[in-house]
Amino acid sequence: MKQLMLLFVILLIPVTALAEPGLPTVSVSTDPSGGQTYTLSIQALAMMTAFAFLPAALLMMTSFARIIIVLSILRQALGTMQTPTTQILIALALFLTFFIMEPVFDKVYQDGIAPYLENEIGPKDAFEKSREPMREFMMAQTRDTDINMFANISGRTDIKSPEDVPFSLLMPAFITSELKTAFQIGFLIFIPFLIIDLVVASVLMAMGMMMLSPMIISLPFKIMLFVLVDGWALIMGTLAASFYT
């Protein structure tokens, strides 16, 4: 967790703020009347702002968005209402995100954060080296069509290769691609459970039991199917593997 916090701080703090590491966090000045005035430096303000963006960075620059959307669609397909609870789904998504992103975080720490903490490289070099593994991960998951769409919106015509894609353009393209992929996976998950609902509803209608809710009858069958195919292992394994293929 400490490495993760350091990672996002370096990724989000502006380079201009990092370029002046010698600035004091808080300066104290004494006025003619003997009173003291405390001033917060721009560097400290930038760090506080960066910490405010940590949740957004964790949600939108990692695998978290795809995982939580798929798990939410799975719960909806099962029809189990609030089981598993939202807190459990978020916890599952967070732990799976850390598992998937661990090689990326480790590379960021080894290439950028660790040398910076040991005073081997400057803050600007640490920023660039820390950002590169995240960029590679995001680029591998982003569709070319989404990059081209945002490039056309921004009027960029100088993008000839993946190396030319700026980070400000890559982030919205990555988020859009993740949303598309998550809903595609969710659609495939939903189909088997939808078939069970249709079969149960048809049988109940044929028997004239229209006053009985099909969801009550189909729920045990959907849970049984999910357990028999080892659904949780299948879903979690598929989600993890989808980021490495």
Coordinates of N, CA and C in Angstrom, one line a residue, residues 16-225:
T16 N 6.2 20.7 -12.6 CA 6.7 22.0 -12.2 C 6.8 22.0 -10.7
A17 N 5.9 21.4 -10.0 CA 6.0 21.3 -8.5 C 7.2 20.5 -8.1
L18 N 7.4 19.3 -8.8 CA 8.5 18.4 -8.4 C 9.8 19.0 -8.7
A19 N 9.9 20.0 -9.6 CA 11.2 20.5 -10.0 C 11.8 21.4 -9.0
E20 N 11.1 21.7 -7.9 CA 11.6 22.5 -6.9 C 11.5 21.8 -5.5
P21 N 12.3 20.7 -5.3 CA 12.2 19.9 -4.1 C 12.7 20.7 -2.9
G22 N 13.4 21.8 -3.0 CA 13.9 22.4 -1.9 C 13.0 23.4 -1.2
L23 N 11.8 23.7 -1.8 CA 10.9 24.6 -1.3 C 10.3 24.1 0.1
P24 N 10.3 24.9 1.1 CA 9.7 24.5 2.4 C 8.2 24.2 2.3
T25 N 7.8 23.3 3.0 CA 6.3 23.0 3.0 C 5.6 24.1 3.6
V26 N 6.0 24.6 4.8 CA 5.3 25.7 5.5 C 6.4 26.7 5.8
S27 N 6.2 28.0 5.4 CA 7.1 29.1 5.8 C 6.5 30.0 6.8
V28 N 7.3 30.5 7.7 CA 6.9 31.3 8.8 C 7.6 32.7 8.7
S29 N 6.8 33.7 8.7 CA 7.4 35.1 8.6 C 6.8 35.9 9.8
T30 N 7.7 36.8 10.3 CA 7.4 37.6 11.4 C 7.1 39.0 10.9
D31 N 5.9 39.6 11.3 CA 5.6 40.9 10.9 C 6.2 42.0 11.9
P32 N 6.2 43.3 11.5 CA 6.8 44.3 12.4 C 6.2 44.3 13.8
S33 N 4.9 43.9 14.0 CA 4.3 43.9 15.3 C 4.7 42.7 16.2
G34 N 5.5 41.8 15.6 CA 5.9 40.6 16.4 C 5.0 39.4 16.1
G35 N 4.0 39.5 15.4 CA 3.1 38.4 15.1 C 3.8 37.5 14.0
Q36 N 3.3 36.3 13.9 CA 3.8 35.4 12.9 C 2.7 35.0 11.9
T37 N 3.2 34.9 10.6 CA 2.3 34.5 9.5 C 2.8 33.2 8.9
Y38 N 1.9 32.2 8.8 CA 2.2 30.9 8.2 C 1.7 30.9 6.8
T39 N 2.6 30.4 5.9 CA 2.3 30.4 4.4 C 2.5 29.0 3.9
L40 N 1.5 28.4 3.2 CA 1.6 27.1 2.7 C 2.2 27.2 1.3
S41 N 3.3 26.4 1.0 CA 3.9 26.5 -0.3 C 3.1 25.9 -1.4
I42 N 3.4 26.2 -2.6 CA 2.7 25.7 -3.8 C 3.0 24.2 -3.9
Q43 N 4.2 23.8 -3.5 CA 4.5 22.3 -3.5 C 3.6 21.5 -2.6
A44 N 3.4 22.0 -1.4 CA 2.6 21.3 -0.4 C 1.1 21.3 -0.9
L45 N 0.7 22.4 -1.5 CA -0.7 22.5 -2.1 C -0.8 21.5 -3.2
A46 N 0.2 21.3 -4.1 CA 0.1 20.4 -5.2 C 0.1 18.9 -4.6
M47 N 0.8 18.6 -3.6 CA 0.7 17.3 -3.0 C -0.6 17.0 -2.4
M48 N -1.2 18.0 -1.7 CA -2.6 17.8 -1.2 C -3.6 17.6 -2.3
T49 N -3.4 18.3 -3.4 CA -4.3 18.1 -4.5 C -4.2 16.7 -5.1
A50 N -2.9 16.3 -5.2 CA -2.6 15.0 -5.7 C -3.3 13.9 -4.9
F51 N -3.2 14.0 -3.6 CA -3.9 13.0 -2.7 C -5.4 13.0 -2.9
A52 N -6.0 14.1 -3.3 CA -7.4 14.2 -3.5 C -7.8 13.4 -4.8
F53 N -6.8 13.3 -5.7 CA -7.1 12.6 -7.0 C -6.8 11.1 -6.9
L54 N -6.3 10.6 -5.8 CA -5.9 9.2 -5.6 C -7.1 8.3 -5.9
P55 N -8.2 8.5 -5.3 CA -9.3 7.6 -5.6 C -9.7 7.5 -7.1
A56 N -9.7 8.7 -7.7 CA -10.1 8.7 -9.2 C -9.0 8.0 -10.0
A57 N -7.7 8.2 -9.6 CA -6.6 7.5 -10.3 C -6.7 6.0 -10.2
L58 N -7.1 5.5 -8.9 CA -7.2 4.1 -8.7 C -8.4 3.5 -9.5
L59 N -9.4 4.3 -9.6 CA -10.6 3.8 -10.3 C -10.4 3.8 -11.8
M60 N -9.8 4.8 -12.4 CA -9.8 5.0 -13.8 C -8.5 4.7 -14.5
M61 N -7.4 4.5 -13.8 CA -6.1 4.2 -14.5 C -5.6 2.8 -14.2
T62 N -6.5 2.0 -13.6 CA -6.2 0.6 -13.4 C -7.3 -0.3 -13.9
S63 N -7.3 -1.6 -13.5 CA -8.3 -2.6 -14.0 C -9.5 -2.5 -13.2
F64 N -9.6 -1.6 -12.2 CA -10.8 -1.7 -11.3 C -12.1 -1.5 -11.9
A65 N -12.2 -0.5 -12.9 CA -13.5 -0.2 -13.5 C -14.1 -1.4 -14.2
R66 N -13.3 -2.1 -15.0 CA -13.8 -3.3 -15.7 C -14.3 -4.4 -14.7
I67 N -13.5 -4.6 -13.7 CA -13.9 -5.7 -12.7 C -15.1 -5.4 -12.0
I68 N -15.3 -4.1 -11.5 CA -16.5 -3.8 -10.7 C -17.7 -3.8 -11.5
I69 N -17.6 -3.4 -12.8 CA -18.8 -3.4 -13.7 C -19.2 -4.8 -14.0
V70 N -18.3 -5.7 -14.3 CA -18.6 -7.1 -14.5 C -19.2 -7.8 -13.3
L71 N -18.7 -7.5 -12.2 CA -19.2 -8.1 -10.9 C -20.6 -7.6 -10.7
S72 N -20.9 -6.3 -10.9 CA -22.2 -5.8 -10.7 C -23.2 -6.4 -11.7
I73 N -22.8 -6.5 -13.0 CA -23.7 -7.2 -13.9 C -24.0 -8.6 -13.6
L74 N -23.0 -9.3 -13.0 CA -23.1 -10.7 -12.6 C -24.2 -10.8 -11.5
R75 N -24.1 -9.9 -10.5 CA -25.1 -9.9 -9.4 C -26.5 -9.6 -10.0
Q76 N -26.6 -8.7 -10.9 CA -27.9 -8.4 -11.5 C -28.4 -9.6 -12.3
A77 N -27.5 -10.3 -13.0 CA -28.0 -11.5 -13.8 C -28.4 -12.7 -12.9
L78 N -27.7 -12.8 -11.7 CA -28.2 -13.8 -10.8 C -29.5 -13.5 -10.1
G79 N -29.8 -12.2 -10.0 CA -31.0 -11.8 -9.4 C -31.0 -12.0 -7.9
T80 N -29.9 -11.9 -7.3 CA -29.8 -12.0 -5.9 C -29.9 -10.7 -5.1
M81 N -30.3 -9.7 -5.8 CA -30.5 -8.4 -5.2 C -29.2 -7.8 -4.6
Q82 N -29.1 -7.8 -3.3 CA -27.9 -7.3 -2.6 C -27.0 -8.3 -2.1
T83 N -27.0 -9.5 -2.7 CA -26.0 -10.6 -2.3 C -25.2 -11.0 -3.5
P84 N -23.9 -10.9 -3.5 CA -23.0 -10.3 -2.4 C -23.3 -8.8 -2.3
T85 N -23.0 -8.2 -1.2 CA -23.3 -6.8 -0.9 C -22.3 -6.0 -1.7
T86 N -22.6 -4.7 -1.9 CA -21.8 -3.8 -2.6 C -20.4 -3.7 -2.0
Q87 N -20.3 -3.7 -0.7 CA -19.0 -3.7 0.0 C -18.1 -4.9 -0.4
I88 N -18.7 -6.0 -0.5 CA -18.0 -7.2 -0.8 C -17.5 -7.2 -2.3
L89 N -18.4 -6.7 -3.1 CA -18.0 -6.6 -4.6 C -16.8 -5.6 -4.7
I90 N -16.9 -4.5 -4.0 CA -15.8 -3.5 -4.1 C -14.5 -4.1 -3.5
A91 N -14.6 -4.8 -2.4 CA -13.4 -5.5 -1.9 C -12.8 -6.5 -2.8
L92 N -13.7 -7.3 -3.5 CA -13.2 -8.3 -4.4 C -12.5 -7.6 -5.6
A93 N -13.1 -6.5 -6.1 CA -12.6 -5.8 -7.2 C -11.2 -5.1 -6.8
L94 N -11.1 -4.6 -5.6 CA -9.8 -4.0 -5.2 C -8.7 -5.0 -5.1
F95 N -9.0 -6.2 -4.4 CA -8.0 -7.2 -4.3 C -7.5 -7.8 -5.7
L96 N -8.5 -8.0 -6.5 CA -8.2 -8.5 -7.9 C -7.4 -7.4 -8.7
T97 N -7.7 -6.2 -8.4 CA -7.0 -5.1 -9.1 C -5.5 -5.1 -8.6
F98 N -5.3 -5.2 -7.3 CA -3.9 -5.2 -6.8 C -3.2 -6.4 -7.4
F99 N -3.9 -7.6 -7.6 CA -3.2 -8.8 -8.1 C -2.8 -8.5 -9.6
I100 N -3.7 -7.9 -10.4 CA -3.5 -7.7 -11.8 C -2.4 -6.6 -12.0
M101 N -2.5 -5.6 -11.2 CA -1.6 -4.4 -11.4 C -0.2 -4.6 -10.6
E102 N -0.1 -5.6 -9.9 CA 1.2 -5.8 -9.1 C 2.4 -5.7 -9.9
P103 N 2.5 -6.4 -11.1 CA 3.7 -6.3 -11.9 C 4.0 -4.9 -12.4
V104 N 2.9 -4.1 -12.7 CA 3.0 -2.7 -13.1 C 3.5 -1.9 -12.0
F105 N 2.9 -2.0 -10.8 CA 3.3 -1.2 -9.7 C 4.7 -1.5 -9.3
D106 N 5.1 -2.8 -9.4 CA 6.5 -3.2 -9.0 C 7.5 -2.5 -10.0
K107 N 7.2 -2.5 -11.2 CA 8.1 -1.9 -12.2 C 8.1 -0.4 -12.0
V108 N 7.0 0.2 -11.7 CA 7.0 1.7 -11.4 C 7.9 2.0 -10.2
Y109 N 7.8 1.2 -9.2 CA 8.6 1.4 -8.0 C 10.0 1.2 -8.2
Q110 N 10.4 0.1 -8.9 CA 11.8 -0.2 -9.2 C 12.4 0.8 -10.1
D111 N 11.7 1.3 -11.1 CA 12.3 2.2 -12.1 C 12.3 3.6 -11.8
G112 N 11.2 4.0 -11.0 CA 11.1 5.5 -10.8 C 11.1 5.9 -9.3
I113 N 10.3 5.2 -8.5 CA 10.2 5.7 -7.1 C 11.4 5.4 -6.3
A114 N 11.9 4.1 -6.3 CA 13.0 3.7 -5.5 C 14.3 4.5 -5.9
P115 N 14.7 4.7 -7.1 CA 15.8 5.6 -7.4 C 15.6 7.0 -6.9
Y116 N 14.4 7.5 -7.0 CA 14.2 8.9 -6.5 C 14.3 9.0 -5.0
L117 N 13.8 8.0 -4.3 CA 13.9 8.0 -2.8 C 15.4 7.9 -2.4
E118 N 16.2 7.2 -3.2 CA 17.6 7.1 -2.9 C 18.5 8.2 -3.5
N119 N 17.8 9.2 -4.1 CA 18.5 10.4 -4.6 C 19.4 10.0 -5.8
E120 N 19.0 9.0 -6.6 CA 19.8 8.6 -7.7 C 19.3 9.4 -9.0
I121 N 18.1 9.8 -9.0 CA 17.6 10.5 -10.1 C 16.7 11.7 -9.6
G122 N 16.5 12.7 -10.5 CA 15.7 13.8 -10.1 C 14.2 13.6 -10.1
P123 N 13.4 14.5 -9.6 CA 12.0 14.3 -9.6 C 11.4 14.2 -11.0
K124 N 11.9 15.0 -11.9 CA 11.4 15.0 -13.3 C 11.6 13.6 -13.9
D125 N 12.8 13.1 -13.8 CA 13.1 11.7 -14.3 C 12.3 10.7 -13.6
A126 N 12.1 10.8 -12.3 CA 11.2 9.8 -11.6 C 9.8 9.9 -12.1
F127 N 9.3 11.1 -12.4 CA 8.0 11.2 -12.9 C 7.8 10.5 -14.3
E128 N 8.8 10.7 -15.2 CA 8.7 10.1 -16.5 C 8.8 8.6 -16.4
K129 N 9.8 8.1 -15.6 CA 10.0 6.6 -15.5 C 8.8 6.0 -14.8
S130 N 8.2 6.6 -13.8 CA 7.1 6.0 -13.2 C 5.8 6.0 -14.0
R131 N 5.7 7.0 -14.9 CA 4.5 7.0 -15.8 C 4.6 6.0 -16.9
E132 N 5.8 5.6 -17.3 CA 5.9 4.8 -18.5 C 5.3 3.4 -18.4
P133 N 5.5 2.7 -17.3 CA 4.8 1.4 -17.1 C 3.3 1.5 -17.1
M134 N 2.8 2.5 -16.5 CA 1.3 2.8 -16.5 C 0.8 3.0 -17.9
R135 N 1.6 3.8 -18.6 CA 1.3 4.1 -20.0 C 1.2 2.8 -20.9
E136 N 2.2 2.0 -20.7 CA 2.3 0.7 -21.4 C 1.1 -0.2 -21.1
F137 N 0.7 -0.2 -19.8 CA -0.5 -1.0 -19.4 C -1.7 -0.5 -20.1
M138 N -1.9 0.8 -20.0 CA -3.1 1.4 -20.5 C -3.2 1.3 -22.0
M139 N -2.1 1.5 -22.7 CA -2.0 1.4 -24.1 C -2.4 0.0 -24.6
A140 N -2.0 -1.0 -23.9 CA -2.3 -2.4 -24.3 C -3.7 -2.7 -24.2
Q141 N -4.5 -2.0 -23.3 CA -5.9 -2.3 -23.1 C -6.8 -1.3 -23.9
T142 N -6.2 -0.4 -24.6 CA -7.0 0.7 -25.3 C -7.2 0.4 -26.8
R143 N -8.4 0.5 -27.3 CA -8.6 0.3 -28.7 C -8.1 1.5 -29.5
D144 N -7.6 1.1 -30.7 CA -7.2 2.2 -31.6 C -8.3 3.1 -32.0
T145 N -9.5 2.6 -32.1 CA -10.6 3.4 -32.5 C -10.9 4.5 -31.5
D146 N -10.8 4.1 -30.2 CA -11.0 5.1 -29.2 C -9.9 6.2 -29.2
I147 N -8.7 5.8 -29.4 CA -7.6 6.8 -29.5 C -7.9 7.7 -30.7
N148 N -8.3 7.1 -31.8 CA -8.5 8.0 -33.0 C -9.7 8.9 -32.7
M149 N -10.7 8.5 -32.0 CA -11.9 9.3 -31.8 C -11.5 10.5 -30.9
F150 N -10.7 10.3 -29.9 CA -10.3 11.5 -29.0 C -9.3 12.3 -29.7
A151 N -8.4 11.7 -30.6 CA -7.5 12.5 -31.4 C -8.2 13.4 -32.3
N152 N -9.3 12.9 -32.9 CA -10.1 13.8 -33.9 C -10.8 14.9 -33.1
I153 N -11.3 14.5 -31.9 CA -12.0 15.6 -31.1 C -11.1 16.7 -30.7
S154 N -9.8 16.3 -30.3 CA -8.9 17.3 -29.9 C -8.1 18.0 -31.1
G155 N -8.3 17.5 -32.3 CA -7.7 18.1 -33.4 C -6.2 17.7 -33.6
R156 N -5.8 16.6 -32.9 CA -4.4 16.2 -33.0 C -4.2 15.4 -34.3
T157 N -3.3 15.8 -35.1 CA -2.9 15.2 -36.4 C -1.5 14.7 -36.4
D158 N -0.8 14.8 -35.3 CA 0.6 14.5 -35.3 C 0.8 13.1 -34.6
I159 N -0.2 12.3 -34.4 CA -0.1 11.0 -33.8 C 0.1 9.9 -34.9
K160 N 1.3 9.5 -35.0 CA 1.7 8.5 -36.0 C 1.9 7.1 -35.4
S161 N 2.2 7.0 -34.1 CA 2.6 5.8 -33.5 C 2.1 5.8 -32.0
P162 N 2.1 4.7 -31.3 CA 1.6 4.7 -29.9 C 2.5 5.6 -29.0
E163 N 3.7 5.8 -29.4 CA 4.6 6.6 -28.6 C 4.2 8.1 -28.7
D164 N 3.5 8.5 -29.7 CA 3.1 9.9 -29.9 C 1.8 10.2 -29.1
V165 N 1.1 9.2 -28.6 CA -0.2 9.5 -27.9 C 0.1 10.1 -26.5
P166 N -0.4 11.3 -26.3 CA -0.1 12.0 -25.0 C -1.0 11.4 -23.9
F167 N -0.5 11.5 -22.7 CA -1.2 10.9 -21.6 C -2.6 11.5 -21.4
S168 N -2.7 12.8 -21.7 CA -4.0 13.4 -21.5 C -5.1 12.8 -22.5
L169 N -4.6 12.3 -23.6 CA -5.5 11.7 -24.6 C -5.7 10.2 -24.3
L170 N -4.7 9.6 -23.8 CA -4.7 8.1 -23.5 C -5.7 7.8 -22.4
M171 N -5.8 8.7 -21.4 CA -6.6 8.4 -20.2 C -8.1 8.3 -20.6
P172 N -8.7 9.2 -21.3 CA -10.1 9.1 -21.7 C -10.3 7.9 -22.6
A173 N -9.4 7.7 -23.5 CA -9.5 6.5 -24.5 C -9.5 5.2 -23.7
F174 N -8.6 5.1 -22.7 CA -8.5 3.9 -21.9 C -9.8 3.7 -21.1
I175 N -10.4 4.7 -20.5 CA -11.6 4.5 -19.8 C -12.7 4.1 -20.7
T176 N -12.8 4.7 -21.9 CA -13.9 4.3 -22.8 C -13.7 2.9 -23.3
S177 N -12.5 2.4 -23.5 CA -12.3 1.0 -23.9 C -12.6 0.1 -22.8
E178 N -12.3 0.5 -21.5 CA -12.6 -0.4 -20.4 C -14.1 -0.5 -20.2
L179 N -14.9 0.5 -20.4 CA -16.3 0.4 -20.3 C -16.9 -0.5 -21.4
K180 N -16.4 -0.4 -22.6 CA -16.8 -1.2 -23.7 C -16.5 -2.7 -23.4
T181 N -15.3 -3.0 -23.0 CA -14.9 -4.4 -22.7 C -15.7 -4.9 -21.5
A182 N -16.0 -4.1 -20.5 CA -16.7 -4.6 -19.3 C -18.2 -5.0 -19.7
F183 N -18.8 -4.2 -20.6 CA -20.2 -4.5 -21.0 C -20.2 -5.7 -21.9
Q184 N -19.2 -5.9 -22.7 CA -19.1 -7.0 -23.6 C -19.0 -8.3 -22.8
I185 N -18.2 -8.3 -21.7 CA -18.1 -9.5 -20.9 C -19.3 -9.7 -20.1
G186 N -19.9 -8.6 -19.6 CA -21.2 -8.7 -18.9 C -22.3 -9.2 -19.7
F187 N -22.4 -8.9 -21.0 CA -23.4 -9.4 -21.9 C -23.3 -10.9 -22.0
L188 N -22.0 -11.4 -22.2 CA -21.8 -12.9 -22.3 C -22.2 -13.6 -21.0
I189 N -22.0 -13.0 -19.9 CA -22.3 -13.6 -18.6 C -23.8 -13.6 -18.4
F190 N -24.5 -12.6 -18.9 CA -25.9 -12.5 -18.7 C -26.8 -13.5 -19.5
I191 N -26.3 -13.9 -20.7 CA -27.0 -14.8 -21.6 C -27.5 -16.1 -20.9
P192 N -26.6 -16.9 -20.3 CA -27.1 -18.2 -19.7 C -28.2 -18.0 -18.6
F193 N -28.1 -16.9 -17.8 CA -29.1 -16.7 -16.8 C -30.4 -16.2 -17.4
L194 N -30.3 -15.4 -18.5 CA -31.5 -15.0 -19.2 C -32.2 -16.1 -19.8
I195 N -31.5 -17.1 -20.3 CA -32.2 -18.3 -20.9 C -32.9 -19.1 -19.8
I196 N -32.3 -19.2 -18.6 CA -33.0 -19.9 -17.5 C -34.3 -19.1 -17.1
D197 N -34.2 -17.8 -17.1 CA -35.4 -17.0 -16.8 C -36.5 -17.2 -17.8
L198 N -36.1 -17.2 -19.1 CA -37.1 -17.4 -20.2 C -37.8 -18.8 -20.1
V199 N -37.0 -19.8 -19.8 CA -37.5 -21.2 -19.7 C -38.5 -21.3 -18.6
V200 N -38.1 -20.8 -17.4 CA -39.0 -20.9 -16.2 C -40.2 -20.1 -16.5
A201 N -40.1 -18.9 -17.1 CA -41.3 -18.1 -17.3 C -42.3 -18.8 -18.3
S202 N -41.7 -19.5 -19.3 CA -42.5 -20.2 -20.3 C -43.2 -21.4 -19.6
V203 N -42.5 -22.1 -18.8 CA -43.1 -23.3 -18.1 C -44.2 -22.8 -17.2
L204 N -44.0 -21.8 -16.4 CA -45.0 -21.3 -15.5 C -46.3 -20.8 -16.3
M205 N -46.1 -20.1 -17.4 CA -47.2 -19.7 -18.2 C -48.0 -20.8 -18.8
A206 N -47.2 -21.9 -19.2 CA -47.9 -23.1 -19.8 C -48.7 -23.8 -18.7
M207 N -48.3 -23.7 -17.5 CA -49.0 -24.4 -16.4 C -50.1 -23.5 -15.8
G208 N -50.2 -22.3 -16.3 CA -51.2 -21.4 -15.8 C -50.9 -20.7 -14.5
M209 N -49.7 -20.8 -14.1 CA -49.3 -20.2 -12.8 C -48.7 -18.8 -13.0
M210 N -49.5 -17.9 -13.6 CA -49.1 -16.6 -13.9 C -48.9 -15.7 -12.7
M211 N -49.6 -16.0 -11.6 CA -49.5 -15.2 -10.4 C -48.2 -15.4 -9.7
L212 N -47.5 -16.5 -10.0 CA -46.2 -16.8 -9.3 C -45.0 -16.1 -10.1
S213 N -44.2 -15.4 -9.3 CA -43.1 -14.7 -10.0 C -42.1 -15.7 -10.5
P214 N -41.7 -15.6 -11.8 CA -40.7 -16.5 -12.3 C -39.3 -16.3 -11.6
M215 N -39.0 -15.1 -11.1 CA -37.7 -14.9 -10.4 C -37.6 -15.8 -9.2
I216 N -38.7 -16.0 -8.5 CA -38.6 -16.9 -7.3 C -38.2 -18.3 -7.7
I217 N -38.7 -18.8 -8.8 CA -38.5 -20.2 -9.2 C -37.1 -20.3 -9.9
S218 N -36.7 -19.3 -10.7 CA -35.5 -19.4 -11.4 C -34.3 -19.1 -10.6
L219 N -34.4 -18.4 -9.5 CA -33.2 -18.1 -8.6 C -32.5 -19.3 -8.2
P220 N -33.1 -20.3 -7.6 CA -32.4 -21.5 -7.2 C -31.6 -22.2 -8.3
F221 N -32.3 -22.2 -9.5 CA -31.6 -22.9 -10.7 C -30.4 -22.1 -11.1
K222 N -30.5 -20.8 -11.1 CA -29.4 -19.9 -11.5 C -28.2 -20.1 -10.5
I223 N -28.5 -20.1 -9.2 CA -27.5 -20.3 -8.2 C -26.8 -21.7 -8.4
M224 N -27.7 -22.7 -8.6 CA -27.2 -24.1 -8.8 C -26.2 -24.1 -10.0
L225 N -26.7 -23.5 -11.1 CA -25.8 -23.5 -12.3 C -24.5 -22.8 -12.0

